[in-house]
CSV table of C-alpha atoms and ligand atoms in Angstrom, one decimal:
chain,number,residue,atom,x,y,z
A,1393,MET,CA,-8.7,22.5,17.2
A,1394,THR,CA,-6.7,19.3,17.7
A,1395,ALA,CA,-7.2,16.7,15.0
A,1396,GLN,CA,-8.7,13.3,15.8
A,1397,LEU,CA,-6.0,10.6,15.4
A,1398,ILE,CA,-6.8,7.9,12.7
A,1399,ASP,CA,-5.4,4.8,14.4
A,1400,GLY,CA,-4.0,2.5,11.7
A,1401,VAL,CA,-3.1,-0.1,14.3
A,1402,ALA,CA,-6.7,-0.3,15.7
A,1403,LEU,CA,-8.2,-0.4,12.2
A,1404,SER,CA,-5.7,-3.0,11.1
A,1405,ARG,CA,-6.7,-5.2,14.1
A,1406,GLN,CA,-10.3,-4.9,13.2
A,1407,ILE,CA,-9.8,-5.7,9.5
A,1408,ARG,CA,-7.4,-8.5,10.3
A,1409,SER,CA,-9.8,-10.2,12.6
A,1410,GLU,CA,-12.4,-10.1,9.8
A,1411,VAL,CA,-9.8,-11.6,7.4
A,1412,GLY,CA,-9.1,-14.3,10.0
A,1413,ALA,CA,-12.8,-15.3,10.2
A,1414,ARG,CA,-13.2,-15.3,6.4
A,1415,ALA,CA,-10.0,-17.3,5.9
A,1416,ALA,CA,-11.2,-19.9,8.5
A,1417,ALA,CA,-14.5,-20.2,6.7
A,1418,LEU,CA,-12.7,-20.7,3.4
A,1419,ALA,CA,-10.3,-23.2,5.0
A,1420,GLY,CA,-13.4,-25.1,6.2
A,1421,ARG,CA,-14.4,-25.5,2.6
A,1422,GLY,CA,-11.0,-26.9,1.8
A,1423,ARG,CA,-9.3,-23.8,0.5
A,1424,THR,CA,-6.8,-22.1,2.9
A,1425,PRO,CA,-5.7,-18.8,1.3
A,1426,GLY,CA,-2.0,-19.1,0.4
A,1427,LEU,CA,0.6,-16.4,-0.2
A,1428,ALA,CA,4.0,-17.0,-1.7
A,1429,VAL,CA,6.7,-14.3,-1.1
A,1430,ILE,CA,9.9,-14.4,-3.1
A,1431,VAL,CA,13.0,-12.6,-2.0
A,1432,VAL,CA,16.1,-12.4,-4.0
A,1433,GLY,CA,19.3,-11.1,-2.4
A,1434,ASP,CA,19.8,-9.9,1.2
A,1435,ASP,CA,18.5,-6.3,1.3
A,1436,PRO,CA,18.1,-5.8,5.1
A,1437,ALA,CA,14.9,-3.6,4.8
A,1438,SER,CA,13.3,-6.3,2.6
A,1439,ALA,CA,14.1,-8.9,5.2
A,1440,VAL,CA,12.1,-7.0,7.8
A,1441,TYR,CA,9.1,-6.3,5.5
A,1442,VAL,CA,9.0,-9.9,4.4
A,1443,ARG,CA,9.2,-11.3,7.9
A,1444,ASN,CA,6.3,-9.0,9.0
A,1445,LYS,CA,4.2,-10.1,6.0
A,1446,VAL,CA,4.7,-13.8,6.6
A,1447,LYS,CA,4.1,-13.4,10.4
A,1448,ALA,CA,0.8,-11.6,9.7
A,1449,CYS,CA,-0.3,-14.5,7.4
A,1450,HIS,CA,0.4,-17.1,10.1
A,1451,GLU,CA,-1.4,-15.0,12.7
A,1452,HIS,CA,-4.6,-14.9,10.7
A,1453,GLY,CA,-4.9,-18.4,9.3
A,1454,LEU,CA,-3.4,-17.8,5.9
A,1455,HIS,CA,-0.9,-20.3,4.5
A,1456,SER,CA,2.4,-18.6,3.5
A,1457,VAL,CA,5.5,-19.8,1.7
A,1458,LEU,CA,8.7,-17.8,1.8
A,1459,GLU,CA,11.2,-18.5,-1.0
A,1460,LYS,CA,14.6,-16.9,-0.4
A,1461,TYR,CA,17.2,-16.9,-3.2
A,1462,ASP,CA,20.8,-15.9,-3.5
A,1463,ALA,CA,21.4,-12.5,-5.3
A,1464,ALA,CA,23.0,-14.5,-8.1
A,1465,LEU,CA,19.6,-16.1,-9.1
A,1466,SER,CA,19.2,-15.5,-12.8
A,1467,GLU,CA,16.1,-13.8,-14.4
A,1468,PRO,CA,15.0,-17.1,-16.2
A,1469,GLU,CA,15.3,-19.0,-12.9
A,1470,LEU,CA,13.1,-16.4,-11.2
A,1471,LEU,CA,10.6,-16.4,-14.0
A,1472,ALA,CA,10.5,-20.2,-13.8
A,1473,ARG,CA,9.6,-20.0,-10.0
A,1474,VAL,CA,6.9,-17.5,-10.8
A,1475,ALA,CA,5.5,-19.8,-13.4
A,1476,ALA,CA,5.5,-22.7,-11.0
A,1477,LEU,CA,3.6,-20.6,-8.3
A,1478,ASN,CA,1.1,-19.4,-11.0
A,1479,ALA,CA,0.3,-23.1,-11.5
A,1480,ASP,CA,0.2,-24.1,-7.8
A,1481,PRO,CA,-3.4,-24.4,-6.6
A,1482,ALA,CA,-2.4,-23.9,-3.0
A,1483,ILE,CA,-1.0,-20.4,-3.8
A,1484,HIS,CA,-3.5,-17.6,-4.4
A,1485,GLY,CA,-1.2,-14.6,-4.1
A,1486,ILE,CA,2.4,-14.1,-5.3
A,1487,LEU,CA,4.5,-11.2,-4.1
A,1488,VAL,CA,8.0,-10.6,-5.4
A,1489,GLN,CA,9.8,-8.3,-2.9
A,1490,MET,CA,11.4,-5.3,-4.4
A,1491,PRO,CA,14.2,-4.2,-5.0
A,1492,LEU,CA,15.5,-7.0,-7.2
A,1493,PRO,CA,19.2,-7.3,-8.1
A,1494,ARG,CA,20.1,-5.1,-11.0
A,1495,HIS,CA,20.4,-8.0,-13.5
A,1496,ILE,CA,16.7,-8.8,-13.1
A,1497,ASP,CA,14.1,-6.7,-14.9
A,1498,PRO,CA,11.3,-6.0,-12.3
A,1499,GLN,CA,8.7,-5.2,-14.9
A,1500,LYS,CA,9.3,-8.5,-16.6
A,1501,VAL,CA,8.9,-10.4,-13.3
A,1502,ILE,CA,5.8,-8.5,-12.3
A,1503,ALA,CA,4.3,-9.1,-15.7
A,1504,ALA,CA,4.9,-12.8,-15.3
A,1505,ILE,CA,2.6,-13.1,-12.3
A,1506,ASP,CA,-0.9,-14.4,-13.0
A,1507,THR,CA,-3.1,-11.2,-12.7
A,1508,ARG,CA,-5.5,-13.2,-10.4
A,1509,LYS,CA,-2.5,-13.7,-8.0
A,1510,ASP,CA,-1.0,-10.2,-8.3
A,1511,VAL,CA,-1.7,-9.3,-4.6
A,1512,ASP,CA,0.6,-6.3,-4.8
A,1513,GLY,CA,-1.5,-4.9,-7.6
A,1514,PHE,CA,1.6,-3.6,-9.4
A,1515,SER,CA,1.2,-5.3,-12.8
A,1516,VAL,CA,0.2,-3.3,-15.9
A,1517,LEU,CA,-3.0,-5.4,-16.1
A,1518,SER,CA,-3.9,-4.7,-12.5
A,1519,ALA,CA,-3.2,-1.0,-13.1
A,1520,GLY,CA,-5.4,-1.1,-16.2
A,1521,GLU,CA,-8.2,-2.7,-14.2
A,1522,LEU,CA,-8.0,0.1,-11.6
A,1523,MET,CA,-7.8,2.7,-14.4
A,1524,SER,CA,-10.9,1.3,-16.1
A,1525,GLY,CA,-12.9,0.9,-12.9
A,1526,LEU,CA,-12.9,-2.9,-13.3
A,1527,PRO,CA,-12.8,-5.2,-10.3
A,1528,GLY,CA,-9.3,-6.4,-9.4
A,1529,LEU,CA,-6.5,-6.4,-6.9
A,1530,ARG,CA,-5.6,-2.9,-5.7
A,1531,PRO,CA,-2.1,-1.8,-4.6
A,1532,CYS,CA,-2.0,-2.3,-0.8
A,1533,THR,CA,-0.7,1.1,0.4
A,1534,PRO,CA,-3.3,3.3,-1.4
A,1535,TYR,CA,-6.0,0.7,-0.7
A,1536,GLY,CA,-5.1,1.0,3.0
A,1537,CYS,CA,-5.2,4.8,2.8
A,1538,MET,CA,-8.8,4.6,1.4
A,1539,LYS,CA,-9.8,2.5,4.4
A,1540,LEU,CA,-8.2,5.0,6.8
A,1541,ILE,CA,-10.1,7.9,5.1
A,1542,GLU,CA,-13.4,5.9,5.1
A,1543,SER,CA,-12.8,5.2,8.9
A,1544,THR,CA,-13.3,8.9,9.6
A,1545,GLY,CA,-17.0,8.5,8.6
A,1546,GLN,CA,-16.7,11.5,6.4
A,1547,ALA,CA,-18.1,11.4,2.8
A,1548,ILE,CA,-15.5,11.3,0.1
A,1549,LYS,CA,-17.9,12.0,-2.7
A,1550,GLY,CA,-17.8,15.7,-3.8
A,1551,LYS,CA,-14.7,16.4,-1.7
A,1552,HIS,CA,-11.5,17.9,-3.1
A,1553,ALA,CA,-8.6,15.5,-2.6
A,1554,VAL,CA,-4.9,16.4,-3.2
A,1555,VAL,CA,-2.4,13.7,-3.6
A,1556,ILE,CA,1.2,14.7,-3.3
A,1557,GLY,CA,3.4,12.2,-5.2
A,1558,ARG,CA,2.7,10.3,-8.5
A,1559,SER,CA,4.6,7.0,-8.2
A,1560,ASN,CA,3.0,4.0,-9.9
A,1561,THR,CA,2.8,2.2,-6.5
A,1562,VAL,CA,1.3,4.9,-4.3
A,1563,GLY,CA,0.5,8.4,-5.8
A,1564,LYS,CA,-1.2,7.4,-9.1
A,1565,PRO,CA,-3.3,4.5,-7.8
A,1566,MET,CA,-4.3,6.7,-4.8
A,1567,ALA,CA,-5.5,9.4,-7.1
A,1568,LEU,CA,-7.5,6.8,-9.1
A,1569,LEU,CA,-9.1,5.3,-6.0
A,1570,LEU,CA,-10.2,8.7,-4.8
A,1571,LEU,CA,-11.6,9.5,-8.2
A,1572,GLN,CA,-13.5,6.2,-8.2
A,1573,ALA,CA,-14.9,7.3,-4.8
A,1574,HIS,CA,-16.1,10.6,-6.6
A,1575,ALA,CA,-13.6,13.0,-5.1
A,1576,THR,CA,-12.3,15.8,-7.3
A,1577,VAL,CA,-8.6,15.0,-7.4
A,1578,THR,CA,-5.5,17.1,-7.9
A,1579,VAL,CA,-2.1,15.3,-8.2
A,1580,CYS,CA,1.0,17.2,-7.2
A,1581,HIS,CA,4.6,16.3,-7.8
A,1582,SER,CA,8.2,17.6,-7.8
A,1583,ALA,CA,7.4,20.0,-10.7
A,1584,THR,CA,4.3,21.5,-9.0
A,1585,PRO,CA,5.4,25.2,-8.5
A,1586,ASP,CA,3.4,26.0,-5.4
A,1587,LEU,CA,2.2,23.0,-3.5
A,1588,ALA,CA,0.5,25.1,-0.8
A,1589,VAL,CA,-1.9,26.7,-3.3
A,1590,HIS,CA,-3.4,23.2,-3.9
A,1591,THR,CA,-3.2,21.7,-0.4
A,1592,ARG,CA,-4.8,24.7,1.2
A,1593,GLN,CA,-8.0,24.0,-0.8
A,1594,ALA,CA,-8.0,20.3,0.0
A,1595,ASP,CA,-10.6,18.5,2.2
A,1596,ILE,CA,-8.3,15.4,2.0
A,1597,VAL,CA,-4.5,15.4,1.6
A,1598,VAL,CA,-2.5,12.3,1.0
A,1599,ALA,CA,1.3,12.9,1.3
A,1600,ALA,CA,3.4,10.3,-0.5
A,1601,VAL,CA,6.7,12.0,-1.2
A,1602,GLY,CA,9.5,10.6,1.0
A,1603,ARG,CA,10.6,13.9,2.4
A,1604,ARG,CA,9.8,15.0,5.9
A,1605,ASN,CA,8.0,18.3,6.6
A,1606,THR,CA,6.7,18.4,3.0
A,1607,LEU,CA,3.3,19.3,4.5
A,1608,THR,CA,3.3,22.0,7.2
A,1609,ALA,CA,0.5,23.6,9.2
A,1610,GLY,CA,0.2,26.7,6.9
A,1611,MET,CA,-0.5,24.4,4.0
A,1612,VAL,CA,-3.6,22.7,5.5
A,1613,LYS,CA,-7.2,23.7,5.4
A,1614,PRO,CA,-8.8,23.7,8.9
A,1615,GLY,CA,-10.6,20.4,9.5
A,1616,ALA,CA,-9.0,18.5,6.6
A,1617,ILE,CA,-8.3,14.8,6.6
A,1618,VAL,CA,-4.5,14.3,6.4
A,1619,ILE,CA,-3.0,10.9,5.4
A,1620,ASP,CA,0.8,10.6,5.8
A,1621,VAL,CA,2.3,7.8,3.7
A,1622,GLY,CA,5.9,9.0,4.0
A,1623,MET,CA,8.5,6.9,5.8
A,1624,ASN,CA,11.6,9.0,6.7
A,1625,ARG,CA,14.0,9.4,9.5
A,1626,ASN,CA,14.4,12.6,11.5
A,1627,ASP,CA,17.8,14.0,12.7
A,1628,ALA,CA,17.5,11.7,15.8
A,1629,GLY,CA,17.0,8.7,13.5
A,1630,LYS,CA,13.4,8.3,14.6
A,1631,LEU,CA,10.8,7.2,12.0
A,1632,CYS,CA,8.7,10.1,10.7
A,1633,GLY,CA,6.3,10.9,7.8
A,1634,ASP,CA,6.1,13.6,5.2
A,1635,VAL,CA,3.8,15.7,7.5
A,1636,ASP,CA,4.9,18.1,10.3
A,1637,PHE,CA,2.7,16.1,12.6
A,1638,GLY,CA,2.9,18.2,15.8
A,1639,ALA,CA,1.8,21.4,14.0
A,1640,VAL,CA,-0.5,20.0,11.4
A,1641,ARG,CA,-2.6,18.1,14.0
A,1642,GLU,CA,-3.6,21.5,15.5
A,1643,VAL,CA,-5.2,22.5,12.1
A,1644,ALA,CA,-6.4,19.3,10.6
A,1645,GLY,CA,-9.7,17.5,11.5
A,1646,TRP,CA,-8.2,14.0,11.2
A,1647,ILE,CA,-4.6,12.8,10.9
A,1648,THR,CA,-2.6,9.6,10.6
A,1649,PRO,CA,0.5,9.2,12.8
A,1650,VAL,CA,3.8,7.8,11.7
A,1651,PRO,CA,4.4,5.1,12.9
A,1652,GLY,CA,1.0,3.6,13.5
A,1653,GLY,CA,-1.0,4.9,10.5
A,1654,VAL,CA,-0.5,3.8,6.9
A,1655,GLY,CA,2.3,1.3,7.7
A,1656,PRO,CA,0.3,-1.4,9.4
A,1657,MET,CA,-2.6,-1.0,6.9
A,1658,THR,CA,-0.3,-1.9,4.0
A,1659,ILE,CA,0.3,-5.4,5.4
A,1660,THR,CA,-3.4,-5.7,6.3
A,1661,MET,CA,-4.5,-4.9,2.8
A,1662,LEU,CA,-2.0,-7.6,1.5
A,1663,LEU,CA,-3.9,-10.1,3.7
A,1664,VAL,CA,-7.2,-8.7,2.3
A,1665,ASN,CA,-6.0,-9.1,-1.3
A,1666,THR,CA,-4.8,-12.7,-0.7
A,1667,LEU,CA,-8.1,-13.6,0.8
A,1668,GLN,CA,-10.0,-11.9,-2.1
A,1669,ALA,CA,-7.8,-13.8,-4.6
A,1670,ALA,CA,-8.5,-17.1,-2.8
A,1671,GLU,CA,-12.2,-16.4,-2.7
A,1672,SER,CA,-12.4,-15.5,-6.4
A,1673,GLN,CA,-10.1,-18.1,-8.0
A,1674,PRO,CA,-11.8,-21.1,-9.6
B,2781,NAP,P1,8.7,7.7,-5.0
B,2781,NAP,O1,8.5,6.7,-6.0
B,2781,NAP,O2,10.0,8.3,-4.7
B,2781,NAP,O3,7.7,9.0,-5.4
B,2781,NAP,C1,7.8,10.2,-4.7
B,2781,NAP,C2,6.9,11.2,-5.3
B,2781,NAP,O4,7.0,12.4,-4.6
B,2781,NAP,C3,7.2,11.4,-6.8
B,2781,NAP,O5,6.1,11.4,-7.6
B,2781,NAP,C4,7.9,12.8,-6.7
B,2781,NAP,O6,7.6,13.6,-7.9
B,2781,NAP,C5,7.1,13.5,-5.6
B,2781,NAP,N1,7.9,14.6,-5.0
B,2781,NAP,C6,9.2,14.6,-4.7
B,2781,NAP,N2,9.5,15.8,-4.1
B,2781,NAP,C7,8.4,16.5,-4.1
B,2781,NAP,C8,8.1,17.8,-3.7
B,2781,NAP,N3,9.1,18.6,-3.2
B,2781,NAP,N4,6.9,18.3,-3.9
B,2781,NAP,C9,5.9,17.5,-4.4
B,2781,NAP,N5,6.1,16.2,-4.8
B,2781,NAP,C10,7.4,15.7,-4.7
B,2781,NAP,O7,8.1,7.3,-3.6
B,2781,NAP,P2,6.9,6.3,-3.2
B,2781,NAP,O8,7.3,4.9,-3.5
B,2781,NAP,O9,5.6,6.8,-3.9
B,2781,NAP,O10,6.8,6.5,-1.7
B,2781,NAP,C11,6.6,7.7,-1.1
B,2781,NAP,C12,6.9,7.7,0.4
B,2781,NAP,O11,5.9,6.7,1.0
B,2781,NAP,C13,8.2,7.2,0.8
B,2781,NAP,O12,8.6,7.8,2.0
B,2781,NAP,C14,8.0,5.7,1.0
B,2781,NAP,O13,9.0,5.1,1.9
B,2781,NAP,C15,6.6,5.7,1.7
B,2781,NAP,N6,5.9,4.5,1.6
B,2781,NAP,C16,5.3,4.0,2.7
B,2781,NAP,C17,4.6,2.9,2.6
B,2781,NAP,C18,3.9,2.4,3.9
B,2781,NAP,O14,3.5,1.2,3.9
B,2781,NAP,N7,3.9,3.2,4.9
B,2781,NAP,C19,4.4,2.2,1.4
B,2781,NAP,C20,5.0,2.7,0.3
B,2781,NAP,C21,5.7,3.9,0.3
B,2781,NAP,P3,8.2,13.3,-9.4
B,2781,NAP,O15,7.3,12.2,-9.9
B,2781,NAP,O16,8.0,14.5,-10.1
B,2781,NAP,O17,9.6,12.8,-9.2
């Protein structure tokens, strides 16, 4: 059996067009959704991510502001910029691109963002809202993974989901979102002695590790949904995920490719969060 491909590019296109329509309706009522992106320093990967985020905003009728600062920007200066954006009625979402220079405490900066504008969903308050099942802004990557899983049309309720990875930005919120959708959830990590014991029982596997070939064909239950969050390079320097895609697609029922799976959905959910923030702010 060859798995059906879960096409993150096509799903993104569909969701982005809905975002565009809702953004236009909101703009018609005098409120164009606005995202501010702050970058400090000149990390080359950050520059690419930020460019893509700002471009996606412009393409779908969202207002976006890019603030670039020299790596020497002080922590108080950055906190002052966040405070100014918190108070700016034209800005509904604030994203501070990580990593920050070492002299700036990222937790302090994230905590300074008004929770209603925390479109990355990384603050302790946003994490608490997710943990408590309260409405709020969800971290974009796991939120996108949920949309990819839902797009298969398969019920999540009652299924066994295994999340590999427990980072605060991907693995943990992913597990909570699956739990909220009534899956039975197992979270694996680097101290899990036998990963395959867990993944072989899973109806849904989300791999968020950052190590290629973490999930191989023998570790997958036939017909499972496999979501590959990983972004790695193979020996030829080509982008690949955590899943041995060629072999696993012969066992799984549904699978996301890398590239073209989770990656585009992360930016799409940032647009969704910005729109949601604009719709819900007074
Ligand atoms: P991270 O903070 O490094 O976390 C990796 C997790 O994997 C940790 O919880 C770690 O366990 C676990 N792990 C490491 N080796 C393992 C092993 N052998 N078996 C089982 N678990 C293992 O990474 P992250 O930020 O969550 O990101 C994970 C991957 O997703 C990376 O490749 C990243 O680039 C990618 N990513 C992609 C997107 C996208 O938009 N496509 C967005 C975000 C991240 P411990 O906690 O025990 O150390």
